[in-house]
PDB file of C-alpha atoms in Angstrom:
ATOM      1  CA  MET I   1      57.908  64.358  17.030  1.00  0.00           C
ATOM      2  CA  LYS I   2      56.013  67.339  15.614  1.00  0.00           C
ATOM      3  CA  ILE I   3      52.476  67.954  16.885  1.00  0.00           C
ATOM      4  CA  GLY I   4      49.946  69.934  14.868  1.00  0.00           C
ATOM      5  CA  LEU I   5      47.024  71.372  16.807  1.00  0.00           C
ATOM      6  CA  ALA I   6      43.740  72.597  15.291  1.00  0.00           C
ATOM      7  CA  LEU I   7      41.344  74.549  17.529  1.00  0.00           C
ATOM      8  CA  GLY I   8      37.802  74.938  16.244  1.00  0.00           C
ATOM      9  CA  GLY I   9      35.274  77.725  16.577  1.00  0.00           C
ATOM     10  CA  GLY I  10      32.269  77.723  18.872  1.00  0.00           C
ATOM     11  CA  GLY I  11      31.939  81.010  20.701  1.00  0.00           C
ATOM     12  CA  VAL I  12      32.101  80.687  24.482  1.00  0.00           C
ATOM     13  CA  ARG I  13      32.508  76.905  24.122  1.00  0.00           C
ATOM     14  CA  GLY I  14      35.955  77.715  22.718  1.00  0.00           C
ATOM     15  CA  TYR I  15      37.192  78.306  26.256  1.00  0.00           C
ATOM     16  CA  ALA I  16      37.416  74.517  26.497  1.00  0.00           C
ATOM     17  CA  HIS I  17      40.561  74.921  24.367  1.00  0.00           C
ATOM     18  CA  VAL I  18      42.299  76.392  27.409  1.00  0.00           C
ATOM     19  CA  LEU I  19      42.000  73.021  29.156  1.00  0.00           C
ATOM     20  CA  VAL I  20      43.395  71.313  26.043  1.00  0.00           C
ATOM     21  CA  LEU I  21      46.465  73.558  26.119  1.00  0.00           C
ATOM     22  CA  LYS I  22      46.899  73.033  29.855  1.00  0.00           C
ATOM     23  CA  ALA I  23      46.750  69.256  29.315  1.00  0.00           C
ATOM     24  CA  LEU I  24      49.482  69.454  26.681  1.00  0.00           C
ATOM     25  CA  ASP I  25      51.642  71.524  29.032  1.00  0.00           C
ATOM     26  CA  ASP I  26      51.060  69.064  31.874  1.00  0.00           C
ATOM     27  CA  LEU I  27      52.244  66.222  29.637  1.00  0.00           C
ATOM     28  CA  GLY I  28      55.314  68.188  28.536  1.00  0.00           C
ATOM     29  CA  LEU I  29      54.094  68.424  24.945  1.00  0.00           C
ATOM     30  CA  LYS I  30      54.314  71.512  22.754  1.00  0.00           C
ATOM     31  CA  PRO I  31      52.601  71.980  19.390  1.00  0.00           C
ATOM     32  CA  SER I  32      54.932  72.772  16.508  1.00  0.00           C
ATOM     33  CA  ILE I  33      52.139  74.480  14.564  1.00  0.00           C
ATOM     34  CA  ILE I  34      48.630  75.694  15.400  1.00  0.00           C
ATOM     35  CA  ALA I  35      45.643  76.454  13.194  1.00  0.00           C
ATOM     36  CA  GLY I  36      42.494  78.040  14.546  1.00  0.00           C
ATOM     37  CA  THR I  37      39.067  79.255  13.581  1.00  0.00           C
ATOM     38  CA  SER I  38      37.114  81.975  15.394  1.00  0.00           C
ATOM     39  CA  MET I  39      37.489  81.550  19.189  1.00  0.00           C
ATOM     40  CA  GLY I  40      39.971  78.733  18.557  1.00  0.00           C
ATOM     41  CA  ALA I  41      42.144  81.210  16.665  1.00  0.00           C
ATOM     42  CA  SER I  42      42.066  83.773  19.483  1.00  0.00           C
ATOM     43  CA  ILE I  43      42.939  81.186  22.163  1.00  0.00           C
ATOM     44  CA  GLY I  44      45.583  79.732  19.854  1.00  0.00           C
ATOM     45  CA  ALA I  45      47.094  83.184  19.290  1.00  0.00           C
ATOM     46  CA  MET I  46      47.463  83.801  23.016  1.00  0.00           C
ATOM     47  CA  TYR I  47      49.131  80.431  23.496  1.00  0.00           C
ATOM     48  CA  ALA I  48      51.354  80.865  20.432  1.00  0.00           C
ATOM     49  CA  SER I  49      52.492  84.233  21.807  1.00  0.00           C
ATOM     50  CA  GLY I  50      54.030  82.493  24.818  1.00  0.00           C
ATOM     51  CA  LEU I  51      51.244  82.290  27.398  1.00  0.00           C
ATOM     52  CA  SER I  52      51.020  78.907  29.146  1.00  0.00           C
ATOM     53  CA  GLY I  53      47.869  76.845  29.583  1.00  0.00           C
ATOM     54  CA  ASP I  54      47.901  77.627  33.314  1.00  0.00           C
ATOM     55  CA  HIS I  55      48.168  81.362  32.606  1.00  0.00           C
ATOM     56  CA  LEU I  56      45.279  81.203  30.140  1.00  0.00           C
ATOM     57  CA  LEU I  57      43.123  79.366  32.679  1.00  0.00           C
ATOM     58  CA  GLU I  58      43.886  82.041  35.282  1.00  0.00           C
ATOM     59  CA  LEU I  59      42.803  84.725  32.807  1.00  0.00           C
ATOM     60  CA  VAL I  60      39.561  82.920  31.992  1.00  0.00           C
ATOM     61  CA  LEU I  61      38.678  82.535  35.674  1.00  0.00           C
ATOM     62  CA  LYS I  62      39.567  86.171  36.344  1.00  0.00           C
ATOM     63  CA  TYR I  63      36.920  87.275  33.841  1.00  0.00           C
ATOM     64  CA  SER I  64      34.247  84.925  35.240  1.00  0.00           C
ATOM     65  CA  VAL I  65      31.904  84.904  38.213  1.00  0.00           C
ATOM     66  CA  LEU I  66      32.384  81.417  39.646  1.00  0.00           C
ATOM     67  CA  LYS I  67      29.852  79.392  41.616  1.00  0.00           C
ATOM     68  CA  ASP I  68      32.009  79.428  44.739  1.00  0.00           C
ATOM     69  CA  ASP I  69      32.906  83.131  44.551  1.00  0.00           C
ATOM     70  CA  SER I  70      32.040  85.140  47.637  1.00  0.00           C
ATOM     71  CA  LEU I  71      30.872  88.751  47.455  1.00  0.00           C
ATOM     72  CA  ARG I  72      34.437  89.772  48.305  1.00  0.00           C
ATOM     73  CA  ASP I  73      35.787  87.660  45.420  1.00  0.00           C
ATOM     74  CA  ILE I  74      33.346  89.321  43.011  1.00  0.00           C
ATOM     75  CA  TYR I  75      34.247  92.751  44.353  1.00  0.00           C
ATOM     76  CA  ASN I  76      37.945  92.044  43.838  1.00  0.00           C
ATOM     77  CA  LYS I  77      37.188  91.100  40.217  1.00  0.00           C
ATOM     78  CA  ARG I  78      35.111  94.213  39.581  1.00  0.00           C
ATOM     79  CA  GLU I  79      37.539  95.864  37.149  1.00  0.00           C
ATOM     80  CA  THR I  80      37.882  92.830  34.903  1.00  0.00           C
ATOM     81  CA  LEU I  81      34.145  92.069  35.072  1.00  0.00           C
ATOM     82  CA  LEU I  82      33.305  95.620  34.016  1.00  0.00           C
ATOM     83  CA  LYS I  83      35.670  95.263  31.040  1.00  0.00           C
ATOM     84  CA  TRP I  84      33.827  92.083  30.078  1.00  0.00           C
ATOM     85  CA  ILE I  85      30.413  93.753  30.306  1.00  0.00           C
ATOM     86  CA  ASN I  86      31.584  96.733  28.258  1.00  0.00           C
ATOM     87  CA  ALA I  87      33.009  94.386  25.622  1.00  0.00           C
ATOM     88  CA  PHE I  88      29.507  93.237  24.695  1.00  0.00           C
ATOM     89  CA  THR I  89      27.580  96.483  24.530  1.00  0.00           C
ATOM     90  CA  LEU I  90      25.214  97.045  21.622  1.00  0.00           C
ATOM     91  CA  GLU I  91      26.373  99.315  18.844  1.00  0.00           C
ATOM     92  CA  LYS I  92      24.817 100.198  15.529  1.00  0.00           C
ATOM     93  CA  GLU I  93      27.451  99.128  13.034  1.00  0.00           C
ATOM     94  CA  ARG I  94      26.952  98.047   9.450  1.00  0.00           C
ATOM     95  CA  GLY I  95      26.976  94.250   9.402  1.00  0.00           C
ATOM     96  CA  GLY I  96      26.812  93.576  13.162  1.00  0.00           C
ATOM     97  CA  ILE I  97      24.880  94.273  16.367  1.00  0.00           C
ATOM     98  CA  LEU I  98      27.777  94.196  18.851  1.00  0.00           C
ATOM     99  CA  LYS I  99      30.851  96.383  18.872  1.00  0.00           C
ATOM    100  CA  ALA I 100      34.011  94.319  18.660  1.00  0.00           C
ATOM    101  CA  ARG I 101      36.577  96.806  19.947  1.00  0.00           C
ATOM    102  CA  GLY I 102      36.078  96.022  23.646  1.00  0.00           C
ATOM    103  CA  LEU I 103      36.366  92.272  23.172  1.00  0.00           C
ATOM    104  CA  PHE I 104      39.510  92.489  21.075  1.00  0.00           C
ATOM    105  CA  GLN I 105      41.060  94.983  23.468  1.00  0.00           C
ATOM    106  CA  ILE I 106      40.743  92.354  26.220  1.00  0.00           C
ATOM    107  CA  LEU I 107      42.372  89.734  24.006  1.00  0.00           C
ATOM    108  CA  PHE I 108      45.222  91.913  22.817  1.00  0.00           C
ATOM    109  CA  ASP I 109      46.009  93.296  26.244  1.00  0.00           C
ATOM    110  CA  GLU I 110      47.382  89.799  26.860  1.00  0.00           C
ATOM    111  CA  ILE I 111      48.998  89.179  23.471  1.00  0.00           C
ATOM    112  CA  LYS I 112      52.210  91.176  23.269  1.00  0.00           C
ATOM    113  CA  CYS I 113      52.919  90.180  19.667  1.00  0.00           C
ATOM    114  CA  LYS I 114      51.776  92.503  16.901  1.00  0.00           C
ATOM    115  CA  SER I 115      52.400  90.181  13.957  1.00  0.00           C
ATOM    116  CA  PHE I 116      52.334  86.494  13.089  1.00  0.00           C
ATOM    117  CA  GLU I 117      56.103  86.605  12.624  1.00  0.00           C
ATOM    118  CA  GLU I 118      56.602  87.516  16.319  1.00  0.00           C
ATOM    119  CA  LEU I 119      54.729  84.466  17.640  1.00  0.00           C
ATOM    120  CA  GLU I 120      56.711  81.678  19.307  1.00  0.00           C
ATOM    121  CA  ILE I 121      54.635  78.996  17.528  1.00  0.00           C
ATOM    122  CA  PRO I 122      53.576  79.320  13.859  1.00  0.00           C
ATOM    123  CA  LEU I 123      49.859  80.082  13.639  1.00  0.00           C
ATOM    124  CA  THR I 124      47.346  79.954  10.797  1.00  0.00           C
ATOM    125  CA  VAL I 125      44.015  81.754  11.179  1.00  0.00           C
ATOM    126  CA  ILE I 126      41.011  80.839   9.043  1.00  0.00           C
ATOM    127  CA  ALA I 127      38.524  83.410   7.735  1.00  0.00           C
ATOM    128  CA  ALA I 128      36.048  83.418   4.862  1.00  0.00           C
ATOM    129  CA  ASP I 129      35.766  85.844   1.949  1.00  0.00           C
ATOM    130  CA  TYR I 130      32.170  87.050   2.004  1.00  0.00           C
ATOM    131  CA  TRP I 131      31.952  87.851  -1.713  1.00  0.00           C
ATOM    132  CA  SER I 132      33.904  84.979  -3.259  1.00  0.00           C
ATOM    133  CA  ALA I 133      32.884  82.342  -0.644  1.00  0.00           C
ATOM    134  CA  GLU I 134      36.541  81.270  -0.476  1.00  0.00           C
ATOM    135  CA  GLU I 135      38.439  80.061   2.554  1.00  0.00           C
ATOM    136  CA  VAL I 136      41.203  82.501   3.509  1.00  0.00           C
ATOM    137  CA  ALA I 137      44.183  81.204   5.510  1.00  0.00           C
ATOM    138  CA  ILE I 138      46.197  83.986   7.166  1.00  0.00           C
ATOM    139  CA  ASN I 139      49.620  83.338   8.681  1.00  0.00           C
ATOM    140  CA  THR I 140      51.639  86.485   7.943  1.00  0.00           C
ATOM    141  CA  GLY I 141      51.333  90.185   8.686  1.00  0.00           C
ATOM    142  CA  ASP I 142      49.341  91.974  11.385  1.00  0.00           C
ATOM    143  CA  LEU I 143      47.754  89.657  13.932  1.00  0.00           C
ATOM    144  CA  ALA I 144      44.890  91.808  15.276  1.00  0.00           C
ATOM    145  CA  PRO I 145      42.843  92.244  12.064  1.00  0.00           C
ATOM    146  CA  ALA I 146      43.201  88.534  11.264  1.00  0.00           C
ATOM    147  CA  ILE I 147      41.812  87.527  14.672  1.00  0.00           C
ATOM    148  CA  GLN I 148      39.032  90.078  14.352  1.00  0.00           C
ATOM    149  CA  ALA I 149      38.149  88.694  10.911  1.00  0.00           C
ATOM    150  CA  THR I 150      38.017  85.039  11.946  1.00  0.00           C
ATOM    151  CA  MET I 151      35.687  85.972  14.824  1.00  0.00           C
ATOM    152  CA  ALA I 152      33.312  88.114  12.729  1.00  0.00           C
ATOM    153  CA  VAL I 153      30.243  85.959  13.344  1.00  0.00           C
ATOM    154  CA  PRO I 154      27.625  86.907  10.715  1.00  0.00           C
ATOM    155  CA  GLY I 155      25.046  89.272  12.140  1.00  0.00           C
ATOM    156  CA  VAL I 156      26.870  89.599  15.477  1.00  0.00           C
ATOM    157  CA  PHE I 157      30.191  91.276  14.660  1.00  0.00           C
ATOM    158  CA  ALA I 158      30.766  93.363  11.551  1.00  0.00           C
ATOM    159  CA  PRO I 159      32.866  91.888   8.710  1.00  0.00           C
ATOM    160  CA  VAL I 160      36.489  93.017   8.464  1.00  0.00           C
ATOM    161  CA  CYS I 161      38.024  94.619   5.372  1.00  0.00           C
ATOM    162  CA  MET I 162      41.531  93.245   4.882  1.00  0.00           C
ATOM    163  CA  ASP I 163      43.735  93.107   1.787  1.00  0.00           C
ATOM    164  CA  HIS I 164      40.861  94.191  -0.477  1.00  0.00           C
ATOM    165  CA  ARG I 165      38.644  91.401   0.865  1.00  0.00           C
ATOM    166  CA  VAL I 166      35.552  91.452   3.086  1.00  0.00           C
ATOM    167  CA  LEU I 167      36.206  88.729   5.670  1.00  0.00           C
ATOM    168  CA  ILE I 168      33.833  86.938   8.046  1.00  0.00           C
ATOM    169  CA  ASP I 169      33.983  84.120  10.611  1.00  0.00           C
ATOM    170  CA  GLY I 170      36.081  81.235   9.309  1.00  0.00           C
ATOM    171  CA  GLY I 171      33.658  78.737  10.816  1.00  0.00           C
ATOM    172  CA  VAL I 172      31.372  79.044   7.786  1.00  0.00           C
ATOM    173  CA  VAL I 173      34.050  77.395   5.593  1.00  0.00           C
ATOM    174  CA  ASN I 174      36.338  75.394   7.919  1.00  0.00           C
ATOM    175  CA  LEU I 175      35.229  74.893  11.515  1.00  0.00           C
ATOM    176  CA  VAL I 176      38.199  72.752  12.644  1.00  0.00           C
ATOM    177  CA  PRO I 177      41.132  73.445  10.288  1.00  0.00           C
ATOM    178  CA  TYR I 178      43.302  70.408  10.967  1.00  0.00           C
ATOM    179  CA  ASP I 179      44.003  70.126   7.232  1.00  0.00           C
ATOM    180  CA  HIS I 180      46.243  73.199   7.617  1.00  0.00           C
ATOM    181  CA  VAL I 181      48.590  71.500  10.102  1.00  0.00           C
ATOM    182  CA  ALA I 182      48.541  67.860   8.952  1.00  0.00           C
ATOM    183  CA  PRO I 183      51.122  68.220   6.122  1.00  0.00           C
ATOM    184  CA  ASN I 184      53.708  69.715   8.502  1.00  0.00           C
ATOM    185  CA  CYS I 185      53.551  67.414  11.522  1.00  0.00           C
ATOM    186  CA  ASP I 186      53.715  63.805  12.682  1.00  0.00           C
ATOM    187  CA  ILE I 187      50.593  63.838  14.862  1.00  0.00           C
ATOM    188  CA  THR I 188      47.475  65.908  14.214  1.00  0.00           C
ATOM    189  CA  ILE I 189      45.158  66.843  17.079  1.00  0.00           C
ATOM    190  CA  ALA I 190      41.774  68.377  16.215  1.00  0.00           C
ATOM    191  CA  ILE I 191      39.462  69.880  18.828  1.00  0.00           C
ATOM    192  CA  ASP I 192      35.824  70.484  17.858  1.00  0.00           C
ATOM    193  CA  VAL I 193      33.780  72.652  20.238  1.00  0.00           C
ATOM    194  CA  GLY I 194      30.880  73.035  17.825  1.00  0.00           C
ATOM    195  CA  SER I 195      27.353  72.996  19.162  1.00  0.00           C
ATOM    196  CA  SER I 196      25.647  69.868  20.452  1.00  0.00           C
ATOM    197  CA  ARG I 197      21.930  70.439  19.901  1.00  0.00           C
ATOM    198  CA  TYR I 198      19.297  68.630  21.948  1.00  0.00           C
ATOM    199  CA  PRO I 199      15.539  69.206  21.949  1.00  0.00           C
ATOM    200  CA  ASN I 200      14.217  70.912  25.072  1.00  0.00           C
ATOM    201  CA  GLU I 201      10.774  71.669  26.467  1.00  0.00           C
ATOM    202  CA  THR I 202      10.270  74.187  23.646  1.00  0.00           C
ATOM    203  CA  PRO I 203      11.377  72.263  20.525  1.00  0.00           C
ATOM    204  CA  ILE I 204      10.845  75.231  18.193  1.00  0.00           C
ATOM    205  CA  PRO I 205      13.916  77.509  18.555  1.00  0.00           C
ATOM    206  CA  ASN I 206      13.659  81.286  18.717  1.00  0.00           C
ATOM    207  CA  VAL I 207      14.973  83.477  15.887  1.00  0.00           C
ATOM    208  CA  PHE I 208      18.566  83.776  17.138  1.00  0.00           C
ATOM    209  CA  GLU I 209      18.787  80.083  18.103  1.00  0.00           C
ATOM    210  CA  SER I 210      17.388  79.125  14.705  1.00  0.00           C
ATOM    211  CA  LEU I 211      19.988  81.236  12.886  1.00  0.00           C
ATOM    212  CA  MET I 212      22.959  80.013  14.943  1.00  0.00           C
ATOM    213  CA  GLY I 213      21.663  76.442  14.952  1.00  0.00           C
ATOM    214  CA  THR I 214      21.309  76.398  11.185  1.00  0.00           C
ATOM    215  CA  ILE I 215      24.887  77.599  10.797  1.00  0.00           C
ATOM    216  CA  GLY I 216      25.854  74.799  13.201  1.00  0.00           C
ATOM    217  CA  VAL I 217      24.070  72.204  11.046  1.00  0.00           C
ATOM    218  CA  MET I 218      26.027  73.313   7.982  1.00  0.00           C
ATOM    219  CA  GLN I 219      29.298  73.307   9.922  1.00  0.00           C
ATOM    220  CA  GLU I 220      28.682  69.798  11.251  1.00  0.00           C
ATOM    221  CA  SER I 221      27.856  68.526   7.779  1.00  0.00           C
ATOM    222  CA  MET I 222      31.063  69.945   6.271  1.00  0.00           C
ATOM    223  CA  LEU I 223      33.191  68.676   9.160  1.00  0.00           C
ATOM    224  CA  LYS I 224      31.668  65.182   8.992  1.00  0.00           C
ATOM    225  CA  ASN I 225      32.475  64.998   5.299  1.00  0.00           C
ATOM    226  CA  LYS I 226      36.076  66.070   5.924  1.00  0.00           C
ATOM    227  CA  LEU I 227      36.498  63.583   8.781  1.00  0.00           C
ATOM    228  CA  GLU I 228      35.298  60.740   6.553  1.00  0.00           C
ATOM    229  CA  ARG I 229      37.767  61.661   3.818  1.00  0.00           C
ATOM    230  CA  LYS I 230      40.871  62.174   5.954  1.00  0.00           C
ATOM    231  CA  PRO I 231      40.547  62.131   9.749  1.00  0.00           C
ATOM    232  CA  PRO I 232      43.174  63.563  12.122  1.00  0.00           C
ATOM    233  CA  ASP I 233      45.194  61.268  14.388  1.00  0.00           C
ATOM    234  CA  ILE I 234      43.279  62.484  17.444  1.00  0.00           C
ATOM    235  CA  PHE I 235      39.805  64.014  17.286  1.00  0.00           C
ATOM    236  CA  ILE I 236      38.142  65.353  20.426  1.00  0.00           C
ATOM    237  CA  HIS I 237      34.624  66.762  20.637  1.00  0.00           C
ATOM    238  CA  PRO I 238      33.640  67.793  24.183  1.00  0.00           C
ATOM    239  CA  GLU I 239      29.920  67.284  24.856  1.00  0.00           C
ATOM    240  CA  ILE I 240      28.995  70.797  25.938  1.00  0.00           C
ATOM    241  CA  LYS I 241      25.222  70.878  26.295  1.00  0.00           C
ATOM    242  CA  GLY I 242      22.803  73.755  26.658  1.00  0.00           C
ATOM    243  CA  ILE I 243      25.349  76.558  26.219  1.00  0.00           C
ATOM    244  CA  ARG I 244      24.784  79.010  23.401  1.00  0.00           C
ATOM    245  CA  MET I 245      27.612  80.516  21.410  1.00  0.00           C
ATOM    246  CA  MET I 246      27.426  83.933  23.132  1.00  0.00           C
ATOM    247  CA  ASP I 247      26.566  82.672  26.640  1.00  0.00           C
ATOM    248  CA  PHE I 248      29.668  84.166  28.254  1.00  0.00           C
ATOM    249  CA  ALA I 249      28.081  84.068  31.718  1.00  0.00           C
ATOM    250  CA  ARG I 250      28.526  80.265  31.709  1.00  0.00           C
ATOM    251  CA  ILE I 251      32.265  79.914  31.175  1.00  0.00           C
ATOM    252  CA  GLU I 252      32.613  77.788  34.316  1.00  0.00           C
ATOM    253  CA  ASP I 253      29.969  75.372  32.976  1.00  0.00           C
ATOM    254  CA  VAL I 254      31.923  75.105  29.719  1.00  0.00           C
ATOM    255  CA  LEU I 255      35.084  74.141  31.609  1.00  0.00           C
ATOM    256  CA  ASP I 256      33.229  71.623  33.809  1.00  0.00           C
ATOM    257  CA  GLN I 257      31.511  69.904  30.866  1.00  0.00           C
ATOM    258  CA  ALA I 258      34.768  69.740  28.889  1.00  0.00           C
ATOM    259  CA  LYS I 259      36.725  67.861  31.582  1.00  0.00           C
ATOM    260  CA  PRO I 260      35.756  64.296  30.487  1.00  0.00           C
ATOM    261  CA  ALA I 261      36.967  65.071  26.954  1.00  0.00           C
ATOM    262  CA  ILE I 262      40.255  66.374  28.339  1.00  0.00           C
ATOM    263  CA  GLU I 263      40.794  63.075  30.143  1.00  0.00           C
ATOM    264  CA  GLU I 264      40.067  61.288  26.860  1.00  0.00           C
ATOM    265  CA  LEU I 265      42.654  63.486  25.143  1.00  0.00           C
ATOM    266  CA  LYS I 266      45.291  62.658  27.768  1.00  0.00           C
ATOM    267  CA  LYS I 267      44.685  58.925  27.364  1.00  0.00           C
ATOM    268  CA  LYS I 268      45.009  59.125  23.583  1.00  0.00           C
ATOM    269  CA  LEU I 269      48.192  61.187  23.826  1.00  0.00           C
ATOM    270  CA  LYS I 270      49.764  58.757  26.295  1.00  0.00           C
ATOM    271  CA  SER I 271      48.862  55.814  24.032  1.00  0.00           C
ATOM    272  CA  LEU I 272      50.865  57.462  21.238  1.00  0.00           C
TER     273      LEU I 272
END
């Protein structure tokens, strides 16, 4: 039985994918092919390179200050926490407000593969061509620029020039790319970690929330249309509330809120 796994984009909410991969490992299941967008692509690349779900969870917790951490625990994590802080420093760069080098250095310190061909599991990464508005599926060649391109959130990280194209975050064209694994597998699993928006005490969003939220509205609309036309065998959407795309200080909250959806995933997998 071949399993196709699609991991969607969603910024920090994408760390919920780590629990998905751990659940598959716990059940003794291994995807035959993975497709990912934005953070889903980066998590998928680490897993496809040979890292287990347990290992990925350890890495995530190592880069987080947890609620139960003592001062000694935080001190022992100081090197990794400093890397995380430095990864999100402001930098004047055409097309973005954050420098991407620190973030991608963290990711690729763990991924030992340089190219798609070296990965243990075939991977397809989704980006978007800024000028032609076309979806770009990348599954050959150098891995690093493809991951950097799919995570180039408009206005946050600068676009990436690759193969004579200007590429941006794949989430603007295909948030959960399960259509790229469905033709080559028996069971398709799609994980959507897109935003769940709820009104709060201040119903009018600020500028950044308005921009990101509007992108989220468009993504939801496109995904809903695709789901109505041809749904995957298993679709999971963790209800992760009140966590913005770049809220990397709340990784533990992401994992906690995703747990009910992981239990739902396990039940659906066992039923198949």
